[in-house]
Amino acid sequence: MNLFTSPEMTPSFMGMLLPNVLRDNEIEYQESFLHGFSAFPWLTDLLCSPVIRFTCMRSKENPMLTQAARTFPQHRTSMFSMLCVAFLCLVGLPPSMALSASELPINDALQASAQQRPASTMRVIVQTLGDTNYVRSAITGLGGTVQREFHIVPALLAEIPARSLDALARTEGVHWISSDTPVKSNQCQQCVDPTFLRSAYAQSVGADRLWNEGPKYLQGQGVGVVVLDSGVNPFNDFYTISGNSRLVSSVRFNEGYNQSVFDAFGHGNHIAGIIGGNGRESQGRYIGIAPGVNLINVKVADNDGSSLTSNLLDGLEWIIANKDTYNIRVVNVSLNSTENESYHVNVLDAALEVLWNQGVVVVVSAGNFGGGALYPPANDPFLITVGAADDRGTPSLADDAVASFSSYGVTSDGFAKPDLVAPGVNLVSFMGGNGPLLAAQHPDHVVESVYFRMSGTSMAAPVVSGAVALLLQSDPSLTPDEVKYRLMSTARPFGLGGNAGAGYLDVYAAVHASGKATANDGVPVSQLTWQIAGNTLDSWYDVNWSSVRQFSSVRQFSSVRQFSSVRQFSSVRQFSSVYHGSDYWGN
């Protein structure tokens, strides 16, 4: 029997198991030894308690131990260690301590880095099970510091000595430890020569047919779409004819020196223009997919387009707290992690799934690695992962092809990606004033002084985000899973060998399709997500989302929200195979 797992084995009872010869001795021990037990506070308390006085120095009752300690003072700590080892042999190891190093809940790359640089300090995200206070105590006891706590998923951002990483992983309540990894937009360095004067992507996916089709005249009016990126600048194309700004909110969570909510890089502006630019500045030559949509700027990336996972988590918490205020129905994520993990343990995947399950459609870029690795969040089976197609500057599908850089394949969890493709080559959109970094790096991509030509799956994703806004304006009752099903089931056959997923986006067909079938049916939920939901589940179909908590304000959960309006998330069939990336240069 493992006494650690027995409910009768309280510290006071276990103290009775130790020889009386060890009691009532004056304690004098090395803190460095007990430091190793800080992940198990009850054990540390036991070893230091008045009931169990460990030390081999001046025992009135134990002359042999006392004499040994006096004779070999340099081995006092070792003697204490041997007694503790004997104690552990008696009661057995707790399950977490019995794990080998390779079995610990730590990202492999992070663990390898800690072993190579044991004297370094590591910035990590610690996902927890249940009460975080216990894990907080372990972090500080191991010489680390807690930077902040996340609420969208139960996790702590911490800095901890590399040598203590394994000990932290053995702490009760730790679900997974990963690096606070960089998240970047991936521009391609082999840019396509700009030759087209006007973009055809809105026509390629059928969006232009919806703008002037009665009775709804769909342009995304009233639907809030978040640009989770490097910022968005106020621009003529984001104003209505009456002069009202459709950029309804701007917040920042980046950690760089640029403290402005605006975009000095150029990536976020370009994304926003593809989603919702109305062409006022260009007299209608360059129009986004949903020219009437409301844009919400959540800046998480710095001037070079890079970000940290923790920045994205901060931004996602704000989105949940404010989604009803701005009717946020769509979040565009044209960013990918630089570290590959299973969606079962990746914290960014889990946080985006929380948004999905609260009625927000999440659209992510596949990545620009061709048939290469699928990095989070493009690997998540529930989200809409978008690959890039080349429309050749024409509305016709006949001359189109999947972009060579567009990622596709099967994730480490066995799911085919992307889910579908959309135009992502040579798209012209808003650049931003005062010469953003991308314009300075690629002056030949500047179009008419305020627009810019880019290629990449980062550009394809906002085409789909804009399409989702049109679909939700047409039918606001659609759930994220129903939206995903509509898009995939109406996509036009396209690509070879699964590199286009379900096919080529056709938003006109998606809007006019009938029925409310769902995607993702039977897909296993991530462990972290079902813990948030308070359930032990096998698939999304089983989720009782009425138990999921909702934010009442930024960074704070409040009570329980009933998801009466959000249908059960039974979802996606596996549609072929595809891999992911983010932006190509033609980003």
Coordinates of C-alpha atoms in Angstrom, one line a residue:
M1 CA 0.0 0.0 0.0
N2 CA 1.2 3.5 -0.8
L3 CA 0.6 5.3 2.4
F4 CA 0.6 8.7 0.6
T5 CA -2.7 7.7 -1.1
S6 CA -4.3 6.4 2.1
P7 CA -6.8 8.8 3.7
E8 CA -5.8 7.6 7.1
M9 CA -2.2 8.7 6.6
T10 CA -2.3 12.2 8.1
P11 CA 1.0 13.8 9.0
S12 CA 0.3 13.3 12.7
F13 CA -0.4 9.6 12.2
M14 CA 2.6 9.1 10.0
G15 CA 4.7 10.7 12.7
M16 CA 3.9 7.7 14.9
L17 CA 5.5 5.4 12.4
L18 CA 8.9 6.8 13.0
P19 CA 11.1 5.4 15.7
N20 CA 10.7 7.1 19.1
V21 CA 14.4 7.5 19.1
L22 CA 14.0 10.3 16.6
R23 CA 11.5 12.3 18.7
D24 CA 12.0 15.4 20.9
N25 CA 15.5 16.1 19.5
E26 CA 16.6 19.6 18.8
I27 CA 16.2 20.4 15.1
E28 CA 19.1 21.6 13.2
Y29 CA 19.0 20.8 9.5
Q30 CA 19.9 22.3 6.2
E31 CA 17.1 24.3 4.4
S32 CA 18.6 23.1 1.1
F33 CA 17.4 19.6 1.8
L34 CA 13.9 20.6 2.8
H35 CA 13.8 22.8 -0.2
G36 CA 13.4 19.7 -2.3
F37 CA 10.2 18.9 -0.5
S38 CA 8.5 22.3 -1.0
A39 CA 6.3 20.7 -3.7
F40 CA 4.8 18.7 -0.8
P41 CA 3.9 21.2 1.9
W42 CA 2.4 18.6 4.2
L43 CA 5.6 16.6 4.1
T44 CA 7.7 19.6 4.9
D45 CA 5.5 20.4 7.8
L46 CA 5.8 16.9 9.0
L47 CA 9.5 16.8 8.9
C48 CA 9.7 20.1 10.7
S49 CA 6.9 19.6 13.2
P50 CA 7.4 19.5 17.0
V51 CA 6.1 15.9 17.0
I52 CA 8.9 14.7 14.7
R53 CA 12.1 16.5 15.7
F54 CA 14.7 15.3 13.2
T55 CA 18.3 15.9 13.9
C56 CA 21.4 14.0 14.9
M57 CA 23.2 16.6 16.8
R58 CA 22.4 17.0 20.5
S59 CA 20.0 14.3 21.4
K60 CA 19.6 13.6 25.2
E61 CA 17.7 10.4 24.5
N62 CA 19.9 9.1 21.6
P63 CA 23.6 9.1 22.5
M64 CA 24.6 7.0 19.5
L65 CA 23.1 9.4 17.1
T66 CA 24.4 12.4 19.0
Q67 CA 27.9 10.9 19.1
A68 CA 27.8 10.2 15.3
A69 CA 26.7 13.7 14.6
R70 CA 29.6 15.1 16.7
T71 CA 32.1 12.8 15.2
F72 CA 31.1 13.5 11.6
P73 CA 29.7 17.0 11.6
Q74 CA 30.2 17.4 7.8
H75 CA 27.7 14.6 7.3
R76 CA 24.8 15.9 9.4
T77 CA 22.8 16.8 6.3
S78 CA 23.5 13.4 4.8
M79 CA 22.4 11.6 8.0
F80 CA 19.2 13.6 7.9
S81 CA 18.8 12.7 4.3
M82 CA 19.2 9.0 5.0
L83 CA 16.5 9.1 7.7
C84 CA 14.1 10.9 5.3
V85 CA 14.9 8.3 2.6
A86 CA 14.2 5.5 5.0
F87 CA 10.9 7.3 5.9
L88 CA 9.9 7.5 2.3
C89 CA 10.8 3.9 1.7
L90 CA 8.4 3.0 4.5
V91 CA 5.4 5.0 3.4
G92 CA 5.9 4.8 -0.4
L93 CA 6.2 7.6 -2.9
P94 CA 3.3 9.7 -4.0
P95 CA 2.2 9.1 -7.6
S96 CA 3.8 12.3 -8.9
M97 CA 7.1 11.7 -7.3
A98 CA 7.2 8.1 -8.7
L99 CA 7.1 9.4 -12.2
S100 CA 10.3 9.3 -14.2
A101 CA 11.6 12.6 -15.7
S102 CA 10.3 11.7 -19.1
E103 CA 6.8 11.1 -17.7
L104 CA 6.5 14.5 -16.1
P105 CA 3.9 16.9 -17.4
I106 CA 6.5 19.2 -19.0
N107 CA 6.9 20.3 -22.6
D108 CA 9.9 18.3 -24.0
A109 CA 11.7 21.2 -25.4
L110 CA 11.3 23.2 -22.1
Q111 CA 12.6 20.2 -20.1
A112 CA 15.6 19.8 -22.4
S113 CA 16.4 23.5 -22.1
A114 CA 16.2 23.3 -18.3
Q115 CA 18.6 20.4 -18.2
Q116 CA 21.1 22.2 -20.5
R117 CA 20.9 25.5 -18.5
P118 CA 20.2 24.5 -14.9
A119 CA 21.4 27.8 -13.5
S120 CA 19.0 29.9 -15.7
T121 CA 15.6 31.3 -14.8
M122 CA 12.7 30.1 -17.0
R123 CA 9.5 32.0 -17.9
V124 CA 6.8 29.3 -17.9
I125 CA 3.0 28.9 -18.0
V126 CA 1.8 26.4 -15.4
Q127 CA -1.6 24.9 -16.1
T128 CA -3.3 23.8 -12.9
L129 CA -6.0 21.5 -11.8
G130 CA -8.3 23.0 -9.2
D131 CA -7.1 25.5 -6.6
T132 CA -4.1 27.5 -7.8
N133 CA -3.0 28.5 -4.3
Y134 CA -1.3 25.2 -3.7
V135 CA 0.7 25.5 -6.9
R136 CA 1.5 29.1 -6.1
S137 CA 3.0 28.0 -2.8
A138 CA 5.1 25.4 -4.6
I139 CA 6.4 27.9 -7.1
T140 CA 7.5 30.4 -4.4
G141 CA 8.9 27.5 -2.2
L142 CA 11.1 26.5 -5.1
G143 CA 12.5 29.9 -5.5
G144 CA 10.2 31.1 -8.2
T145 CA 7.8 34.0 -8.6
V146 CA 4.3 34.2 -9.9
Q147 CA 3.9 36.9 -12.5
R148 CA 0.2 36.7 -13.0
E149 CA -2.8 34.4 -13.0
F150 CA -5.0 33.7 -16.0
H151 CA -8.7 33.0 -15.7
I152 CA -9.7 32.1 -19.2
V153 CA -7.9 28.9 -18.4
P154 CA -6.6 27.8 -15.0
A155 CA -2.9 28.8 -15.4
L156 CA -0.1 30.8 -13.8
L157 CA 2.6 32.8 -15.5
A158 CA 5.8 32.2 -13.5
E159 CA 9.5 32.6 -13.5
I160 CA 11.3 29.6 -11.9
P161 CA 14.9 28.3 -11.5
A162 CA 15.5 25.8 -14.2
R163 CA 16.8 23.3 -11.7
S164 CA 13.5 23.4 -9.9
L165 CA 11.4 22.6 -13.0
D166 CA 11.1 18.9 -12.4
A167 CA 10.2 19.4 -8.7
L168 CA 7.4 21.8 -9.8
A169 CA 6.1 19.3 -12.3
R170 CA 5.7 16.8 -9.4
T171 CA 3.5 19.2 -7.5
E172 CA 0.0 18.0 -6.9
G173 CA -2.3 20.1 -9.0
V174 CA 0.1 20.8 -11.9
H175 CA -1.5 19.8 -15.2
W176 CA 1.1 20.9 -17.7
I177 CA 4.1 23.2 -17.8
S178 CA 5.2 24.9 -21.0
S179 CA 7.3 27.9 -22.1
D180 CA 5.8 31.3 -22.5
T181 CA 6.6 30.8 -26.1
P182 CA 6.9 33.5 -28.8
V183 CA 4.0 33.7 -31.1
K184 CA 4.7 35.2 -34.6
S185 CA 3.2 36.1 -37.9
N186 CA 5.3 34.3 -40.5
Q187 CA 6.0 36.6 -43.4
C188 CA 7.5 34.9 -46.5
Q189 CA 10.9 36.2 -47.6
Q190 CA 10.3 35.3 -51.2
C191 CA 7.7 37.8 -52.2
V192 CA 5.5 37.5 -55.2
D193 CA 6.1 40.2 -57.7
P194 CA 3.3 42.8 -57.4
T195 CA 1.6 43.1 -60.8
F196 CA -2.1 43.2 -60.1
L197 CA -3.7 46.6 -59.7
R198 CA -6.9 45.4 -58.0
S199 CA -7.7 42.5 -55.7
A200 CA -10.2 39.9 -56.8
Y201 CA -10.5 37.9 -53.6
A202 CA -14.0 39.2 -52.6
Q203 CA -15.3 38.1 -56.0
S204 CA -13.5 34.8 -55.8
V205 CA -15.4 33.7 -52.7
G206 CA -18.8 35.3 -53.7
A207 CA -18.8 38.0 -51.1
D208 CA -19.5 40.8 -53.6
R209 CA -22.8 39.1 -54.6
L210 CA -24.1 39.4 -51.1
W211 CA -23.4 43.1 -50.6
N212 CA -26.1 44.3 -52.9
E213 CA -28.5 41.4 -52.8
G214 CA -31.8 42.2 -51.1
P215 CA -33.5 42.0 -48.8
K216 CA -30.5 41.8 -46.3
Y217 CA -27.7 43.5 -48.3
L218 CA -25.1 41.7 -46.2
Q219 CA -22.0 43.7 -45.4
G220 CA -21.5 42.5 -41.8
Q221 CA -23.3 45.3 -40.1
G222 CA -23.6 45.0 -36.4
V223 CA -21.2 42.0 -36.1
G224 CA -18.1 42.5 -34.1
V225 CA -14.8 41.0 -35.4
V226 CA -11.6 41.0 -33.3
V227 CA -8.3 41.5 -34.9
L228 CA -5.9 39.8 -32.5
D229 CA -2.7 41.1 -33.9
S230 CA -0.1 43.9 -34.0
G231 CA -2.7 46.7 -33.7
V232 CA -5.1 48.6 -36.1
N233 CA -4.9 52.3 -37.1
P234 CA -7.9 54.5 -37.6
F235 CA -8.3 54.8 -41.4
N236 CA -10.7 56.2 -43.9
D237 CA -11.7 52.7 -45.0
F238 CA -12.9 52.0 -41.5
Y239 CA -15.4 54.8 -41.4
T240 CA -19.0 54.8 -42.6
I241 CA -20.4 57.2 -45.2
S242 CA -21.8 59.3 -42.4
G243 CA -18.3 59.5 -40.8
N244 CA -18.8 57.1 -37.9
S245 CA -15.8 54.9 -37.1
R246 CA -16.3 51.1 -37.3
L247 CA -13.2 50.6 -35.3
V248 CA -15.2 50.5 -32.1
S249 CA -12.6 49.6 -29.5
S250 CA -8.8 49.4 -29.2
V251 CA -6.8 47.8 -26.3
R252 CA -3.2 46.6 -26.0
F253 CA -1.5 43.7 -24.2
N254 CA 1.9 43.7 -25.9
E255 CA 5.0 44.0 -23.8
G256 CA 7.3 45.9 -26.2
Y257 CA 8.4 49.5 -26.1
N258 CA 5.5 50.6 -28.4
Q259 CA 2.9 51.5 -25.9
S260 CA 0.4 52.6 -28.5
V261 CA -2.7 50.6 -29.6
F262 CA -1.9 51.4 -33.2
D263 CA 0.1 49.3 -35.6
A264 CA 3.7 50.2 -36.4
F265 CA 4.3 46.9 -38.0
G266 CA 1.6 46.8 -40.7
H267 CA 0.3 43.3 -40.2
G268 CA -2.7 44.1 -38.1
N269 CA -3.8 46.9 -40.4
H270 CA -3.6 44.6 -43.4
I271 CA -5.7 41.9 -41.6
A272 CA -8.4 44.5 -40.6
G273 CA -8.6 45.8 -44.2
I274 CA -9.2 42.3 -45.6
I275 CA -11.9 41.7 -43.0
G276 CA -13.7 45.0 -43.2
G277 CA -12.2 47.7 -45.4
N278 CA -14.9 49.5 -47.4
G279 CA -12.7 51.1 -50.1
R280 CA -13.5 54.8 -49.3
E281 CA -9.9 55.8 -49.7
S282 CA -9.5 53.9 -53.0
Q283 CA -12.9 54.8 -54.4
G284 CA -13.9 51.2 -54.2
R285 CA -10.9 49.6 -55.8
Y286 CA -9.8 47.7 -52.7
I287 CA -12.7 46.4 -50.6
G288 CA -12.7 43.8 -47.8
I289 CA -15.0 40.9 -47.4
A290 CA -17.4 42.5 -44.9
P291 CA -17.3 46.3 -45.5
G292 CA -19.9 47.1 -42.9
V293 CA -18.5 45.1 -40.0
N294 CA -17.4 46.5 -36.6
L295 CA -13.7 46.0 -35.9
I296 CA -12.2 45.5 -32.4
N297 CA -8.5 46.0 -32.2
V298 CA -6.8 43.8 -29.5
K299 CA -3.1 44.4 -29.9
V300 CA -0.9 41.6 -28.6
A301 CA 2.1 41.8 -31.0
D302 CA 5.0 44.3 -31.0
N303 CA 6.6 46.3 -33.8
D304 CA 8.2 43.2 -35.4
G305 CA 4.9 41.2 -35.3
S306 CA 6.1 39.0 -32.5
S307 CA 4.2 38.2 -29.3
L308 CA 4.2 35.9 -26.3
T309 CA 1.6 33.3 -25.4
S310 CA 0.8 35.2 -22.2
N311 CA 0.1 38.3 -24.2
L312 CA -2.5 36.4 -26.3
L313 CA -4.0 35.0 -23.1
D314 CA -4.4 38.5 -21.7
G315 CA -6.1 39.6 -24.9
L316 CA -8.4 36.6 -24.9
E317 CA -9.5 37.3 -21.4
W318 CA -10.4 40.8 -22.4
I319 CA -12.4 39.5 -25.3
I320 CA -14.5 37.2 -23.1
A321 CA -15.1 40.0 -20.6
N322 CA -16.3 42.4 -23.4
K323 CA -17.8 40.1 -26.0
D324 CA -21.4 41.1 -25.2
T325 CA -20.6 44.8 -25.1
Y326 CA -19.3 44.8 -28.7
N327 CA -21.2 41.8 -30.0
I328 CA -18.0 40.0 -30.6
R329 CA -18.9 37.0 -32.7
V330 CA -15.6 36.3 -34.5
V331 CA -11.9 36.4 -33.6
N332 CA -9.2 36.4 -36.2
V333 CA -5.9 34.8 -35.2
S334 CA -3.3 35.2 -37.9
L335 CA -0.5 34.1 -35.5
N336 CA 1.1 30.8 -34.7
S337 CA 3.1 29.5 -31.8
T338 CA 6.7 28.8 -32.4
E339 CA 6.5 25.5 -30.4
N340 CA 4.5 22.5 -31.4
E341 CA 2.3 20.8 -28.8
S342 CA -0.8 18.6 -28.7
Y343 CA -4.0 20.5 -28.4
H344 CA -4.7 18.4 -25.3
V345 CA -2.1 20.3 -23.4
N346 CA -1.5 23.6 -25.3
V347 CA -2.7 26.5 -23.3
L348 CA -3.5 28.7 -26.3
D349 CA -5.6 26.0 -27.9
A350 CA -7.5 25.6 -24.6
A351 CA -8.2 29.3 -24.2
L352 CA -9.5 29.6 -27.8
E353 CA -11.7 26.6 -27.3
V354 CA -13.2 28.5 -24.3
L355 CA -14.1 31.3 -26.6
W356 CA -15.5 28.9 -29.2
N357 CA -17.8 27.3 -26.5
Q358 CA -19.0 30.8 -25.5
G359 CA -20.4 31.4 -29.0
V360 CA -17.4 33.1 -30.6
V361 CA -16.1 31.7 -33.9
V362 CA -12.3 31.5 -34.0
V363 CA -10.6 31.6 -37.3
V364 CA -6.8 30.8 -37.4
S365 CA -4.2 30.8 -40.1
A366 CA -2.7 27.4 -41.1
G367 CA 0.9 28.6 -41.4
N368 CA 3.4 28.9 -44.2
F369 CA 5.4 25.7 -44.0
G370 CA 3.9 23.7 -46.9
G371 CA 3.5 20.1 -45.9
G372 CA 5.2 21.0 -42.6
A373 CA 4.5 21.2 -38.9
L374 CA 1.2 22.4 -37.6
Y375 CA 1.7 24.8 -34.8
P376 CA -0.9 25.9 -32.3
P377 CA -3.6 27.1 -32.6
A378 CA -3.8 25.8 -36.2
N379 CA -3.6 22.2 -34.8
D380 CA -6.8 22.6 -32.8
P381 CA -9.6 20.3 -34.3
F382 CA -12.4 22.6 -33.2
L383 CA -11.3 25.9 -34.6
I384 CA -11.5 26.9 -38.3
T385 CA -8.0 26.5 -39.7
V386 CA -7.5 28.3 -43.1
G387 CA -5.0 27.6 -45.8
A388 CA -4.1 29.9 -48.7
A389 CA -5.1 29.8 -52.3
D390 CA -3.8 31.9 -55.2
D391 CA -6.6 33.5 -57.1
R392 CA -4.3 34.7 -59.8
G393 CA -6.0 38.1 -59.6
T394 CA -9.2 36.8 -61.3
P395 CA -12.6 35.9 -59.9
S396 CA -12.6 32.6 -61.8
L397 CA -11.7 29.5 -59.9
A398 CA -10.4 27.9 -63.1
D399 CA -6.9 29.3 -62.8
D400 CA -6.6 29.1 -59.0
A401 CA -4.2 26.8 -57.1
V402 CA -3.3 26.1 -53.5
A403 CA -0.4 28.3 -52.6
S404 CA 2.9 26.4 -52.4
F405 CA 3.7 27.8 -48.9
S406 CA 0.3 26.9 -47.4
S407 CA 0.6 24.4 -44.6
Y408 CA -1.3 21.2 -44.7
G409 CA -1.2 17.7 -43.2
V410 CA -2.2 15.7 -40.2
T411 CA -1.7 17.1 -36.7
S412 CA 0.2 15.2 -34.0
D413 CA -3.3 14.3 -32.6
G414 CA -4.4 12.8 -35.9
F415 CA -6.6 15.5 -37.4
A416 CA -6.4 16.7 -41.0
K417 CA -5.9 20.4 -41.5
P418 CA -6.6 23.0 -42.9
D419 CA -10.4 22.9 -42.8
L420 CA -10.7 24.9 -46.0
V421 CA -8.7 27.4 -48.1
A422 CA -9.3 31.0 -49.2
P423 CA -7.4 33.6 -51.3
G424 CA -4.1 34.5 -49.6
V425 CA -1.7 35.5 -52.4
N426 CA -1.1 39.1 -53.5
L427 CA -4.0 40.5 -51.5
V428 CA -4.1 44.3 -51.4
S429 CA -5.2 45.9 -48.2
F430 CA -4.6 48.8 -45.8
M431 CA -1.0 49.5 -44.9
G432 CA -1.1 52.2 -42.3
G433 CA 0.3 55.7 -42.2
N434 CA 3.8 56.9 -41.3
G435 CA 5.5 54.0 -43.1
P436 CA 5.1 50.8 -41.0
L437 CA 8.0 48.4 -40.8
L438 CA 6.7 46.0 -43.4
A439 CA 6.4 48.8 -46.0
A440 CA 10.0 49.9 -45.2
Q441 CA 11.2 46.4 -45.7
H442 CA 9.3 45.8 -48.9
P443 CA 8.7 49.1 -50.6
D444 CA 7.8 47.4 -53.9
H445 CA 4.7 46.1 -52.2
V446 CA 3.2 49.5 -51.5
V447 CA 0.1 50.3 -53.6
E448 CA -1.2 53.8 -54.0
S449 CA 0.8 55.0 -51.0
V450 CA -1.7 53.7 -48.3
Y451 CA -2.2 50.1 -49.4
F452 CA 0.1 47.2 -49.4
R453 CA 0.3 43.8 -51.1
M454 CA 0.9 40.7 -49.0
S455 CA 0.6 37.0 -49.2
G456 CA 0.2 34.2 -46.6
T457 CA -2.2 32.2 -44.7
S458 CA -2.4 35.2 -42.4
M459 CA -4.2 36.9 -45.3
A460 CA -6.4 33.9 -46.0
A461 CA -7.7 33.7 -42.5
P462 CA -9.3 37.2 -42.4
V463 CA -11.0 36.4 -45.7
V464 CA -12.8 33.6 -43.8
S465 CA -13.4 35.9 -40.8
G466 CA -15.1 38.4 -43.0
A467 CA -17.2 35.6 -44.6
V468 CA -18.2 34.4 -41.1
A469 CA -19.4 38.0 -40.3
L470 CA -21.6 38.0 -43.4
L471 CA -23.0 34.5 -42.4
L472 CA -23.7 35.6 -38.9
Q473 CA -25.5 38.8 -40.0
S474 CA -27.7 36.6 -42.2
D475 CA -28.4 34.2 -39.3
P476 CA -27.3 35.4 -35.9
S477 CA -28.5 32.2 -34.2
L478 CA -25.8 30.1 -35.7
T479 CA -23.3 28.5 -33.3
P480 CA -19.6 28.3 -34.0
D481 CA -20.0 24.6 -34.9
E482 CA -22.9 25.3 -37.3
V483 CA -20.9 28.1 -38.9
K484 CA -17.9 25.7 -39.4
Y485 CA -20.2 23.1 -40.9
R486 CA -21.8 25.6 -43.3
L487 CA -18.4 26.8 -44.6
M488 CA -17.0 23.3 -45.0
S489 CA -20.1 21.7 -46.5
T490 CA -20.5 24.4 -49.1
A491 CA -16.8 24.8 -50.0
R492 CA -16.1 24.1 -53.7
P493 CA -13.9 21.1 -54.4
F494 CA -10.3 22.2 -54.8
G495 CA -6.8 21.1 -54.3
L496 CA -4.9 17.8 -54.4
G497 CA -4.1 15.3 -51.7
G498 CA -6.0 17.1 -48.9
N499 CA -4.0 20.3 -49.2
A500 CA -7.2 22.3 -49.4
G501 CA -9.2 20.5 -46.7
A502 CA -12.9 20.6 -47.5
G503 CA -12.2 23.0 -50.5
Y504 CA -12.4 26.6 -51.6
L505 CA -14.5 29.1 -49.5
D506 CA -17.9 30.0 -51.1
V507 CA -19.6 32.4 -48.7
Y508 CA -22.4 33.0 -51.1
A509 CA -23.3 29.3 -51.0
A510 CA -22.8 29.2 -47.2
V511 CA -25.3 32.0 -46.7
H512 CA -27.9 30.4 -48.9
A513 CA -27.5 26.9 -47.5
S514 CA -30.2 25.6 -45.3
G515 CA -30.2 23.5 -42.1
K516 CA -28.1 23.6 -38.9
A517 CA -25.9 20.6 -38.9
T518 CA -22.8 20.9 -36.8
A519 CA -19.1 20.1 -37.1
N520 CA -16.7 18.4 -34.7
D521 CA -19.1 15.7 -33.6
G522 CA -17.2 13.1 -31.5
V523 CA -13.9 14.9 -31.3
P524 CA -12.3 14.4 -27.9
V525 CA -12.2 17.5 -25.8
S526 CA -8.9 18.8 -24.5
Q527 CA -8.4 17.8 -20.9
L528 CA -7.9 21.3 -19.8
T529 CA -11.1 22.5 -21.5
W530 CA -13.3 19.9 -19.8
Q531 CA -11.8 20.7 -16.5
I532 CA -12.9 24.3 -17.0
A533 CA -16.3 23.1 -17.9
G534 CA -16.4 21.0 -14.7
N535 CA -17.0 17.8 -16.5
T536 CA -15.2 14.5 -17.2
L537 CA -16.0 14.1 -20.9
D538 CA -15.2 12.0 -23.9
S539 CA -16.4 14.4 -26.6
W540 CA -17.8 17.8 -27.2
Y541 CA -21.3 16.3 -27.6
D542 CA -21.2 15.5 -23.8
V543 CA -20.3 18.9 -22.6
N544 CA -22.7 20.5 -20.2
W545 CA -21.8 24.1 -21.0
S546 CA -24.2 25.5 -18.4
S547 CA -21.5 24.8 -15.9
V548 CA -18.9 26.9 -17.7
R549 CA -18.1 30.1 -15.9
Q550 CA -18.2 33.5 -17.6
F551 CA -16.1 36.7 -16.9
S552 CA -18.0 39.5 -15.2
S553 CA -15.1 41.8 -15.7
V554 CA -11.6 41.7 -17.1
R555 CA -9.5 38.9 -15.5
Q556 CA -12.2 37.7 -13.2
F557 CA -14.7 35.0 -13.5
S558 CA -18.1 35.5 -12.0
S559 CA -20.6 32.8 -11.2
V560 CA -22.1 30.6 -13.8
R561 CA -23.6 31.6 -17.1
Q562 CA -26.4 29.5 -18.6
F563 CA -25.6 28.6 -22.2
S564 CA -29.2 28.3 -23.2
S565 CA -28.5 30.2 -26.4
V566 CA -25.4 28.2 -27.3
R567 CA -26.3 24.7 -28.6
Q568 CA -24.5 21.6 -27.6
F569 CA -21.2 21.6 -29.4
S570 CA -21.4 18.3 -31.3
S571 CA -19.1 18.9 -34.2
V572 CA -16.6 18.2 -37.0
R573 CA -16.1 15.2 -39.2
Q574 CA -12.5 14.8 -40.2
F575 CA -12.3 16.5 -43.6
S576 CA -9.3 15.2 -45.5
S577 CA -5.9 16.2 -44.5
V578 CA -4.0 19.5 -44.3
Y579 CA -1.2 21.2 -42.5
H580 CA -0.8 24.8 -41.3
G581 CA 1.4 27.9 -41.1
S582 CA 0.6 31.6 -40.8
D583 CA 1.7 34.2 -43.3
Y584 CA 3.9 33.8 -46.3
W585 CA 6.0 36.7 -47.5
G586 CA 3.6 37.8 -49.5
N587 CA 2.1 37.7 -46.0

